């Protein structure tokens, strides 16, 4: 089964990856804190408050969320994750992207070789529909294809 | 985006490749939010969130070297978040070894901060807006700050204008002296989409109320009523309360600005005209707060473990809070016939605030009672895996959010550190 959602490409790019879905706000620092500190290349989520993601690997996944929350180190954390090749494959937001996530996505794009295609404004229907494990393909124009086997 | 000649020159590389890349980053950042122009920073000082020389954050330090080598240093002096370590804070041998490895870049990073333009050796605190520190923006000032608790305080209590900038972008703005104009810099962006009516039976714990509101409104601006029942003016006590409240709204949600009816500067001037059309209403009562607290996860291996350490002061305490804690601890110890705290307790404040307090009678009394007075960042302490597995308690909802520290309300924590049963 396939569905296509249309959003705005904040950082343009094409990528296919497995979906990892956070129904609530994604706390970037709390989520990445342990993996950055202790060299976990899979980027296992350490946010105890996020039961959707807690202890799940984030590196290389299509991270789907409403927005990011928490510390203003958020963008810096994403930049570090990208510099260390532990970043999600792409960032997909149901709402308009928040300032911290935007900073992280743009810093990764301008200052590293590991850009994360980033799409926002995908709508609440996207987040209601997408499930962890779905196959996601992101296109440069902000289209996001969700395939469920 | 429309740029001034100076801004265009920087983007075109007339001040070097590094500054051009910085300006490109800021332009992309602004355009993402529909910004049509850059505005000059008018605040005297900046504030950076990145204070720690964490060995695994090598990409950040490499970037700082790129900036310094490219002549891209801050155009304004800045303060920065707290240092991660201080020798007075308890640690065992293994924890100490971990700290030395984890923060092995601290000295190098301190040197980088000097080269980039830090205000001084003591400018390490998340509460840079304390009088003793001196980084106090004026109402209406445009800032390029990060540190979520400082940004929300500057916006809400001081009436300055600052977006929730990320680390690195805070410095980028300070280097080129301008920031994209959008969000909380605009009048429209400062309007509230939530009316929060606080109807509790007594003054709510600041960090619990902030947590409940942050989790509810996320990144939205709340207009909060009912606090005039507990505060008649924006005095030191009220400022300290809303400092802690704001830190919880920003860490448990993503709040960058809140309005407090009758107290916070914009709410005093504009009242409920700050509410957007179609705003949502929510009532916070005792039941909501109890439910919020009940849902906090406890990730200690043994949930019945005896606490080994307590942290008070995330964000850093004000002088009035230090005095209040000194009196409360003294009273509780006296009531129980004890002379020293029964749980190792670390109280934190900005270096300039703490150094002065340590010389006062109430500071000396706390030290004699076994309390450690420090200026570290408790969060950075708890990042040590050897500390994270310890049963640590705190009355900070921010610390609870980011670490394994277990949250207790202030009265409960006071009883525990002075020998009371849990």
Coordinates of C-alpha atoms in Angstrom, one line a residue:
Chain A
X1 CA 0.0 0.0 0.0
X2 CA 1.4 3.4 -0.9
X3 CA 0.4 7.0 0.1
X4 CA 2.0 10.2 -1.0
X5 CA 2.1 13.4 1.2
X6 CA 3.2 16.8 0.0
X7 CA 5.2 19.1 2.2
X8 CA 7.8 21.9 1.9
X9 CA 11.4 20.9 1.3
X10 CA 13.5 22.8 3.8
X11 CA 16.6 21.0 2.8
X12 CA 16.2 19.4 -0.6
X13 CA 17.3 15.9 -1.4
X14 CA 16.2 12.4 -2.4
X15 CA 16.5 9.5 0.0
X16 CA 14.8 6.2 0.9
X17 CA 14.8 4.9 4.5
X18 CA 12.8 3.1 7.1
X19 CA 10.4 5.2 9.1
X20 CA 10.9 5.8 12.8
X21 CA 7.9 7.7 14.2
X22 CA 7.6 9.9 17.2
X23 CA 4.0 10.9 17.8
X24 CA 5.1 13.5 20.3
X25 CA 7.7 16.2 20.2
X26 CA 11.2 15.0 19.5
X27 CA 13.6 16.1 22.2
X28 CA 16.9 16.3 20.3
X29 CA 19.3 16.6 23.2
X30 CA 17.6 14.0 25.3
X31 CA 17.3 11.6 22.4
X32 CA 20.9 11.9 21.1
X33 CA 22.7 12.6 24.4
X34 CA 23.9 9.0 25.1
X35 CA 24.7 8.0 21.6
X36 CA 26.9 11.1 21.1
X37 CA 28.5 10.7 24.5
X38 CA 29.3 7.0 24.3
X39 CA 30.0 6.5 20.7
X40 CA 26.9 4.5 19.8
X41 CA 27.1 4.6 16.0
X42 CA 23.4 3.5 15.7
X43 CA 22.3 6.6 17.5
X44 CA 20.0 4.8 19.9
X45 CA 17.4 7.1 21.4
X46 CA 18.0 7.9 25.1
X47 CA 14.9 10.1 25.7
X48 CA 13.1 8.3 28.6
X49 CA 10.1 10.5 28.0
X50 CA 9.6 9.4 24.4
X51 CA 8.2 5.9 24.6
X52 CA 7.8 5.7 20.8
X53 CA 11.6 6.0 20.3
X54 CA 13.3 5.2 23.6
X55 CA 16.2 2.8 23.0
X56 CA 15.5 2.5 19.2
X57 CA 18.3 3.3 16.7
X58 CA 17.8 6.6 14.9
X59 CA 20.9 6.7 12.5
X60 CA 19.8 6.2 8.9
X61 CA 16.1 6.3 9.7
X62 CA 13.4 8.5 8.3
X63 CA 12.6 10.4 11.5
X64 CA 8.9 11.4 11.5
X65 CA 7.7 13.8 14.2
X66 CA 5.5 16.8 14.8
X67 CA 8.4 19.0 15.8
X68 CA 11.5 19.0 18.0
X69 CA 11.4 20.2 21.6
X70 CA 13.8 20.9 24.5
X71 CA 17.2 22.4 24.8
X72 CA 18.6 24.9 22.4
X73 CA 21.6 22.7 21.8
X74 CA 19.2 20.8 19.5
X75 CA 20.6 22.1 16.2
X76 CA 24.2 21.7 17.4
X77 CA 23.4 18.1 18.4
X78 CA 22.0 17.4 14.9
X79 CA 25.1 19.0 13.4
X80 CA 27.3 16.8 15.5
X81 CA 25.3 13.7 14.6
X82 CA 25.7 14.6 10.9
X83 CA 29.4 15.3 11.3
X84 CA 29.9 11.9 12.9
X85 CA 27.6 10.1 10.3
X86 CA 25.0 9.2 13.0
X87 CA 22.3 11.4 11.6
X88 CA 18.8 10.3 10.6
X89 CA 18.5 9.8 6.8
X90 CA 15.9 12.6 6.7
X91 CA 13.7 14.7 9.0
X92 CA 10.0 14.8 8.3
X93 CA 7.7 17.1 10.2
X94 CA 3.9 17.2 10.3
X95 CA 4.0 20.8 11.5
X96 CA 6.1 23.7 10.4
X97 CA 9.7 23.0 11.3
X98 CA 10.8 24.6 14.6
X99 CA 13.9 26.9 14.8
X100 CA 16.2 24.3 16.5
X101 CA 15.5 21.5 14.0
X102 CA 15.9 24.0 11.1
X103 CA 19.2 25.1 12.5
X104 CA 20.4 21.5 12.7
X105 CA 19.2 20.6 9.2
X106 CA 20.8 23.8 7.7
X107 CA 24.1 23.4 9.6
X108 CA 24.4 19.8 8.4
X109 CA 23.7 21.0 4.9
X110 CA 26.1 23.9 4.8
X111 CA 28.9 22.7 7.1
X112 CA 29.0 18.9 6.6
X113 CA 29.0 16.3 3.9
X114 CA 26.1 14.5 5.4
X115 CA 23.0 16.5 4.5
X116 CA 19.6 15.4 5.9
X117 CA 16.8 16.1 3.4
X118 CA 14.2 17.8 5.5
X119 CA 10.5 18.3 4.8
X120 CA 8.0 20.1 7.0
X121 CA 4.2 20.9 6.8
X122 CA 3.3 17.3 5.9
X123 CA 0.1 17.7 7.9
X124 CA -1.3 15.8 10.9
X125 CA -2.7 13.2 8.5
X126 CA 0.9 12.2 7.7
X127 CA 1.8 11.6 11.3
X128 CA -1.5 9.8 11.9
X129 CA -0.8 7.5 9.0
X130 CA 2.9 6.7 9.0
X131 CA 4.1 3.9 11.2
X132 CA 7.6 2.8 12.4
X133 CA 8.9 0.3 9.9
X134 CA 7.2 1.8 6.8
X135 CA 9.4 2.5 3.8
X136 CA 9.7 6.2 3.1
X137 CA 11.0 7.9 0.0
X138 CA 11.6 11.6 0.1
X139 CA 11.8 13.7 -3.1
X140 CA 13.4 17.0 -3.8
X141 CA 10.1 18.7 -4.3
X142 CA 8.9 17.9 -0.8
X143 CA 6.9 14.8 -1.8
X144 CA 7.0 12.0 0.7
X145 CA 6.0 8.5 -0.3
X146 CA 5.0 6.0 2.4
X147 CA 5.0 2.4 1.5
X148 CA 3.6 -0.3 3.9
X149 CA 4.2 -3.9 3.0
Chain B
X1 CA 15.7 37.9 1.6
X2 CA 16.5 41.6 1.3
X3 CA 19.9 42.3 2.7
X4 CA 21.7 45.6 3.5
X5 CA 24.9 46.4 1.6
X6 CA 27.0 45.3 4.5
X7 CA 25.1 42.0 4.9
X8 CA 25.3 41.4 1.1
X9 CA 29.0 42.1 1.2
X10 CA 29.5 39.5 3.9
X11 CA 27.4 37.0 2.0
X12 CA 29.5 37.7 -1.2
X13 CA 32.7 36.9 0.7
X14 CA 34.1 40.4 1.0
X15 CA 34.8 39.7 4.7
X16 CA 36.2 36.2 4.0
X17 CA 34.9 32.8 3.1
X18 CA 34.0 31.8 6.7
X19 CA 31.8 34.8 7.3
X20 CA 30.2 34.2 3.9
X21 CA 29.3 30.7 5.0
X22 CA 27.9 32.0 8.3
X23 CA 25.7 34.5 6.5
X24 CA 24.6 31.9 4.1
X25 CA 23.5 29.7 7.0
X26 CA 21.6 32.6 8.7
X27 CA 19.9 33.5 5.4
X28 CA 18.8 29.9 4.8
X29 CA 17.6 29.8 8.4
X30 CA 15.6 33.0 8.1
X31 CA 14.1 32.1 4.7
X32 CA 12.8 28.8 6.2
X33 CA 10.6 31.0 8.4
X34 CA 9.7 33.5 5.8
X35 CA 12.0 36.2 7.0
X36 CA 12.4 39.0 4.6
X37 CA 15.2 40.9 6.2
X38 CA 18.0 40.7 8.8
X39 CA 18.0 43.0 11.8
X40 CA 20.9 44.3 13.8
X41 CA 21.5 42.8 17.2
X42 CA 21.0 45.6 19.8
X43 CA 21.7 43.7 23.0
X44 CA 25.1 44.6 24.4
X45 CA 26.1 40.9 25.1
X46 CA 25.5 37.5 23.5
X47 CA 24.9 34.3 25.3
X48 CA 26.0 30.8 24.1
X49 CA 24.7 27.5 25.1
X50 CA 27.8 25.5 24.4
X51 CA 30.1 25.6 27.5
X52 CA 31.4 22.1 27.7
X53 CA 34.6 20.7 26.3
X54 CA 33.1 17.2 25.7
X55 CA 35.6 15.1 23.9
X56 CA 33.1 13.5 21.6
X57 CA 31.8 16.9 20.4
X58 CA 34.9 17.3 18.2
X59 CA 32.9 18.6 15.3
X60 CA 32.0 21.7 17.3
X61 CA 35.6 22.4 18.3
X62 CA 36.8 21.9 14.8
X63 CA 34.2 24.4 13.7
X64 CA 35.3 26.9 16.3
X65 CA 38.9 26.6 15.0
X66 CA 37.6 27.2 11.5
X67 CA 35.8 30.4 12.8
X68 CA 38.9 31.7 14.7
X69 CA 41.3 30.9 11.9
X70 CA 38.9 32.7 9.5
X71 CA 38.8 35.8 11.6
X72 CA 35.2 35.2 12.4
X73 CA 35.0 36.1 16.1
X74 CA 32.1 37.6 18.0
X75 CA 31.3 41.2 17.4
X76 CA 30.0 41.4 21.0
X77 CA 31.2 39.9 24.3
X78 CA 29.2 37.0 25.4
X79 CA 28.4 34.8 28.4
X80 CA 28.1 31.1 28.1
X81 CA 26.4 28.2 30.0
X82 CA 27.9 26.7 33.1
X83 CA 31.1 24.7 33.2
X84 CA 30.7 21.0 33.7
X85 CA 33.2 20.4 36.4
X86 CA 34.3 21.9 39.8
X87 CA 36.6 20.1 42.2
X88 CA 34.3 20.6 45.2
X89 CA 31.4 18.5 43.7
X90 CA 31.4 15.0 45.1
X91 CA 32.8 12.2 42.8
X92 CA 34.5 8.9 43.4
X93 CA 37.7 7.7 41.7
X94 CA 36.0 6.0 38.8
X95 CA 33.6 9.0 38.3
X96 CA 36.6 11.3 38.3
X97 CA 38.4 9.2 35.6
X98 CA 35.3 9.3 33.5
X99 CA 35.0 13.1 34.0
X100 CA 38.6 13.6 32.9
X101 CA 38.1 11.6 29.8
X102 CA 34.7 13.0 28.9
X103 CA 35.6 16.7 29.4
X104 CA 39.2 16.4 28.2
X105 CA 38.6 19.2 25.7
X106 CA 37.5 21.7 28.4
X107 CA 40.8 23.7 28.7
X108 CA 41.1 23.8 24.9
X109 CA 37.5 24.9 24.5
X110 CA 37.9 27.6 27.2
X111 CA 40.8 29.0 25.2
X112 CA 38.6 29.0 22.1
X113 CA 35.8 30.9 23.9
X114 CA 38.4 33.5 25.0
X115 CA 39.5 33.9 21.4
X116 CA 35.9 34.2 20.2
X117 CA 35.0 36.9 22.8
X118 CA 33.7 35.6 26.2
X119 CA 33.0 38.3 28.7
X120 CA 35.4 36.9 31.4
X121 CA 36.5 33.9 33.3
X122 CA 33.4 33.8 35.4
X123 CA 30.9 34.3 32.6
X124 CA 29.8 30.7 32.8
X125 CA 26.1 30.4 33.9
X126 CA 22.7 29.7 32.4
X127 CA 21.4 32.7 34.4
X128 CA 23.6 35.4 32.8
X129 CA 20.8 37.9 33.4
X130 CA 21.6 38.0 37.2
X131 CA 22.8 41.4 38.3
X132 CA 26.0 39.9 39.6
X133 CA 26.8 38.6 36.1
X134 CA 25.7 41.7 34.3
X135 CA 24.3 40.3 31.0
X136 CA 20.9 41.9 31.4
X137 CA 19.2 42.9 28.1
X138 CA 16.9 45.9 28.0
X139 CA 13.3 45.7 27.0
X140 CA 13.0 45.5 23.2
X141 CA 16.7 44.5 22.7
X142 CA 17.3 42.1 19.7
X143 CA 19.4 39.2 20.8
X144 CA 21.2 36.3 19.3
X145 CA 21.1 34.0 22.3
X146 CA 20.7 30.3 22.9
X147 CA 20.1 28.3 26.1
X148 CA 16.4 27.7 26.3
X149 CA 15.9 28.8 29.9
X150 CA 17.8 32.1 29.3
X151 CA 16.0 32.8 26.0
X152 CA 12.5 32.3 27.5
X153 CA 13.5 34.5 30.5
X154 CA 14.9 37.3 28.3
X155 CA 11.7 37.3 26.2
X156 CA 9.2 36.9 28.9
X157 CA 10.5 38.7 32.0
X158 CA 12.9 41.2 30.5
X159 CA 10.8 41.9 27.3
X160 CA 13.8 41.4 25.0
X161 CA 13.4 39.8 21.6
X162 CA 15.1 36.5 20.8
X163 CA 14.2 33.4 18.9
X164 CA 14.9 30.0 20.3
X165 CA 18.2 29.9 18.5
X166 CA 20.3 26.7 18.4
X167 CA 23.8 26.5 19.7
X168 CA 26.2 27.5 17.0
X169 CA 23.6 29.8 15.4
X170 CA 23.7 31.9 18.6
X171 CA 27.4 32.6 17.9
X172 CA 26.9 33.0 14.2
X173 CA 24.5 35.9 14.9
X174 CA 27.0 37.5 17.3
X175 CA 29.8 37.2 14.7
X176 CA 28.0 39.0 11.9
X177 CA 25.9 41.3 14.2
X178 CA 22.5 40.5 12.8
X179 CA 19.8 37.9 12.9
X180 CA 16.9 37.0 10.6
X181 CA 13.7 38.8 11.5
X182 CA 10.9 36.3 12.2
X183 CA 9.0 34.6 15.0
X184 CA 9.6 36.0 18.5
X185 CA 11.3 39.1 17.1
X186 CA 8.0 40.2 15.5
X187 CA 4.9 41.7 17.2
X188 CA 2.7 39.0 15.6
X189 CA 5.0 36.2 16.7
X190 CA 4.7 37.3 20.3
X191 CA 1.0 36.9 20.4
X192 CA -0.4 34.0 22.5
X193 CA -2.4 31.1 21.1
X194 CA -3.3 29.7 24.6
X195 CA -5.0 31.3 27.6
X196 CA -3.9 29.3 30.6
X197 CA -5.9 29.9 33.7
X198 CA -4.1 28.8 36.8
X199 CA -6.7 27.8 39.5
X200 CA -4.7 25.9 42.1
X201 CA -5.4 25.9 45.8
X202 CA -1.9 27.2 46.6
X203 CA 1.1 28.6 44.8
X204 CA 2.1 25.8 42.4
X205 CA 5.7 24.6 42.3
X206 CA 7.3 26.7 39.6
X207 CA 8.9 23.8 37.7
X208 CA 5.9 21.6 37.9
X209 CA 3.6 24.3 36.6
X210 CA 6.1 25.0 33.8
X211 CA 6.3 21.4 32.9
X212 CA 2.5 21.0 32.7
X213 CA 2.2 24.1 30.5
X214 CA 5.3 23.2 28.3
X215 CA 3.9 19.7 27.6
X216 CA 0.6 21.2 26.7
X217 CA 1.4 24.2 24.5
X218 CA 4.8 22.9 23.1
X219 CA 6.2 25.7 21.0
X220 CA 3.2 28.0 21.3
X221 CA 3.0 31.2 23.3
X222 CA 0.8 30.9 26.5
X223 CA -0.9 33.9 28.2
X224 CA -1.2 32.8 31.8
X225 CA -3.7 34.2 34.3
X226 CA -4.1 33.6 38.0
X227 CA -0.6 34.2 39.1
X228 CA -1.4 37.6 40.5
X229 CA -2.9 35.7 43.4
X230 CA 0.6 34.7 44.4
X231 CA 2.7 37.7 43.2
X232 CA 1.9 41.3 43.5
X233 CA 5.0 42.6 41.6
X234 CA 7.8 41.4 39.5
X235 CA 10.2 41.5 42.5
X236 CA 13.2 39.2 43.1
X237 CA 11.1 36.3 44.3
X238 CA 8.8 36.5 41.3
X239 CA 11.7 36.7 38.9
X240 CA 13.3 33.7 40.5
X241 CA 10.0 31.8 40.4
X242 CA 9.4 32.6 36.7
X243 CA 13.1 31.7 35.9
X244 CA 12.4 28.2 37.1
X245 CA 8.9 28.1 35.6
X246 CA 10.3 29.2 32.2
X247 CA 13.1 26.6 32.3
X248 CA 10.5 23.9 32.7
X249 CA 8.3 25.2 29.9
X250 CA 11.3 25.3 27.6
X251 CA 12.7 21.9 28.4
X252 CA 9.5 19.9 28.8
X253 CA 8.0 21.7 25.8
X254 CA 9.6 24.3 23.4
X255 CA 8.3 27.5 24.9
X256 CA 10.3 30.6 24.0
X257 CA 7.9 33.2 25.4
X258 CA 5.1 33.3 27.9
X259 CA 3.0 36.2 29.2
X260 CA 2.0 36.5 32.8
X261 CA -1.1 38.6 33.2
X262 CA -0.4 41.7 35.4
X263 CA 3.2 40.9 35.9
X264 CA 5.3 40.3 32.8
X265 CA 6.2 43.5 30.9
X266 CA 4.2 42.9 27.7
X267 CA 1.2 41.6 29.5
X268 CA 1.2 44.6 31.8
X269 CA 1.2 47.0 28.8
X270 CA -1.0 45.1 26.4
X271 CA -3.1 42.8 28.5
X272 CA -5.3 40.3 26.7
X273 CA -4.9 42.0 23.4
X274 CA -1.9 39.7 23.3
X275 CA -4.2 36.8 22.7
X276 CA -4.6 35.7 19.0
X277 CA -8.0 35.3 17.5
X278 CA -9.3 31.7 18.1
X279 CA -7.0 31.1 21.1
X280 CA -7.5 27.9 23.1
X281 CA -8.2 27.9 26.8
X282 CA -7.0 25.4 29.4
X283 CA -7.4 25.4 33.2
X284 CA -4.5 24.2 35.4
X285 CA -5.7 23.0 38.8
X286 CA -4.3 20.8 41.5
X287 CA -5.5 17.6 39.6
X288 CA -3.7 18.6 36.4
X289 CA -0.4 19.1 38.3
X290 CA -0.8 15.9 40.3
X291 CA -1.4 14.0 37.1
X292 CA 1.6 15.7 35.4
X293 CA 3.9 14.7 38.3
X294 CA 2.5 11.2 38.5
X295 CA 3.4 10.5 34.8
X296 CA 7.1 11.3 35.2
X297 CA 9.0 8.1 34.5
X298 CA 11.5 6.9 37.1
X299 CA 14.4 5.2 35.4
X300 CA 16.4 4.2 38.5
X301 CA 17.3 0.5 38.5
X302 CA 16.1 0.3 42.0
X303 CA 13.2 2.7 42.5
X304 CA 13.4 2.3 46.3
X305 CA 17.1 3.1 46.4
X306 CA 18.3 5.6 49.0
X307 CA 19.3 8.8 47.3
X308 CA 23.1 9.4 47.2
X309 CA 23.1 13.0 45.9
X310 CA 20.7 15.9 45.5
X311 CA 20.9 18.8 43.1
X312 CA 19.3 22.1 43.6
X313 CA 19.8 24.9 41.1
X314 CA 19.0 23.9 37.5
X315 CA 18.8 26.6 36.2
X316 CA 21.3 28.3 38.5
X317 CA 19.7 29.9 41.6
X318 CA 19.4 33.6 42.3
X319 CA 20.8 35.2 45.5
X320 CA 17.4 35.3 47.0
X321 CA 16.9 31.6 46.3
X322 CA 20.2 30.8 47.9
X323 CA 19.2 32.7 51.0
X324 CA 15.8 31.0 51.1
X325 CA 17.3 27.5 50.7
X326 CA 19.9 28.3 53.5
X327 CA 17.0 29.2 55.8
X328 CA 14.9 26.2 54.9
X329 CA 17.7 23.7 55.3
X330 CA 18.7 25.3 58.6
X331 CA 15.1 25.3 59.9
X332 CA 14.6 21.6 58.8
X333 CA 17.9 20.5 60.4
X334 CA 17.1 22.4 63.6
X335 CA 13.6 20.8 63.7
X336 CA 15.2 17.3 63.5
X337 CA 18.1 18.0 65.8
X338 CA 20.6 17.4 63.0
X339 CA 23.7 19.4 62.2
X340 CA 24.4 18.2 58.7
X341 CA 22.5 17.2 55.6
X342 CA 22.0 13.4 55.4
X343 CA 22.1 13.3 51.6
X344 CA 25.1 14.9 49.8
X345 CA 23.5 18.1 48.4
X346 CA 24.9 20.3 45.7
X347 CA 23.4 23.8 45.3
X348 CA 24.4 25.7 42.1
X349 CA 24.5 29.3 41.1
X350 CA 26.5 31.6 38.8
X351 CA 30.1 32.0 39.8
X352 CA 29.6 35.7 40.6
X353 CA 26.5 35.0 42.7
X354 CA 27.9 32.0 44.5
X355 CA 31.3 33.6 45.3
X356 CA 29.5 36.5 47.0
X357 CA 27.1 34.1 48.8
X358 CA 29.9 31.9 50.1
X359 CA 31.3 34.9 52.0
X360 CA 28.0 35.6 53.7
X361 CA 26.9 34.1 57.0
X362 CA 24.2 32.0 55.4
X363 CA 26.6 30.7 52.8
X364 CA 29.1 29.7 55.4
X365 CA 26.4 28.1 57.4
X366 CA 25.3 26.0 54.5
X367 CA 28.9 24.9 53.9
X368 CA 29.2 23.9 57.6
X369 CA 26.0 21.9 57.2
X370 CA 27.7 19.8 54.5
X371 CA 26.1 21.4 51.5
X372 CA 28.4 21.9 48.5
X373 CA 28.1 25.3 46.8
X374 CA 29.1 25.2 43.2
X375 CA 28.7 26.8 39.8
X376 CA 28.7 23.7 37.7
X377 CA 26.0 22.5 35.3
X378 CA 24.2 19.6 37.1
X379 CA 23.2 18.2 33.7
X380 CA 26.8 17.9 32.6
X381 CA 27.6 16.2 35.9
X382 CA 24.8 13.7 35.3
X383 CA 26.0 13.0 31.8
X384 CA 28.8 10.9 33.3
X385 CA 27.6 7.3 33.0
X386 CA 29.0 6.6 36.4
X387 CA 26.9 9.4 37.9
X388 CA 23.8 8.5 35.8
X389 CA 23.5 5.2 37.5
X390 CA 23.5 6.8 41.0
X391 CA 20.2 7.5 42.7
X392 CA 20.2 11.3 42.3
X393 CA 17.3 13.5 43.4
X394 CA 16.4 17.0 42.3
X395 CA 13.7 19.6 42.4
X396 CA 14.6 20.6 38.8
X397 CA 12.2 19.5 36.1
X398 CA 14.8 20.4 33.5
X399 CA 17.4 18.1 35.1
X400 CA 14.7 15.4 35.4
X401 CA 14.0 15.7 31.7
X402 CA 17.5 15.3 30.4
X403 CA 19.0 12.8 33.0
X404 CA 18.2 9.9 35.3
X405 CA 17.7 12.3 38.2
X406 CA 14.4 11.8 40.0
X407 CA 12.1 14.7 40.5
X408 CA 10.7 15.7 43.9
X409 CA 8.9 18.9 44.8
X410 CA 11.0 21.2 46.9
X411 CA 9.4 20.4 50.3
X412 CA 9.7 16.7 49.7
X413 CA 13.4 17.1 48.6
X414 CA 14.1 19.2 51.7
X415 CA 12.7 16.5 54.0
X416 CA 14.8 13.9 52.2
X417 CA 18.1 15.8 52.4
X418 CA 17.6 16.8 56.0
X419 CA 16.9 13.2 57.2
X420 CA 13.3 12.7 56.6
X421 CA 11.8 9.6 55.2
X422 CA 10.6 9.4 51.6

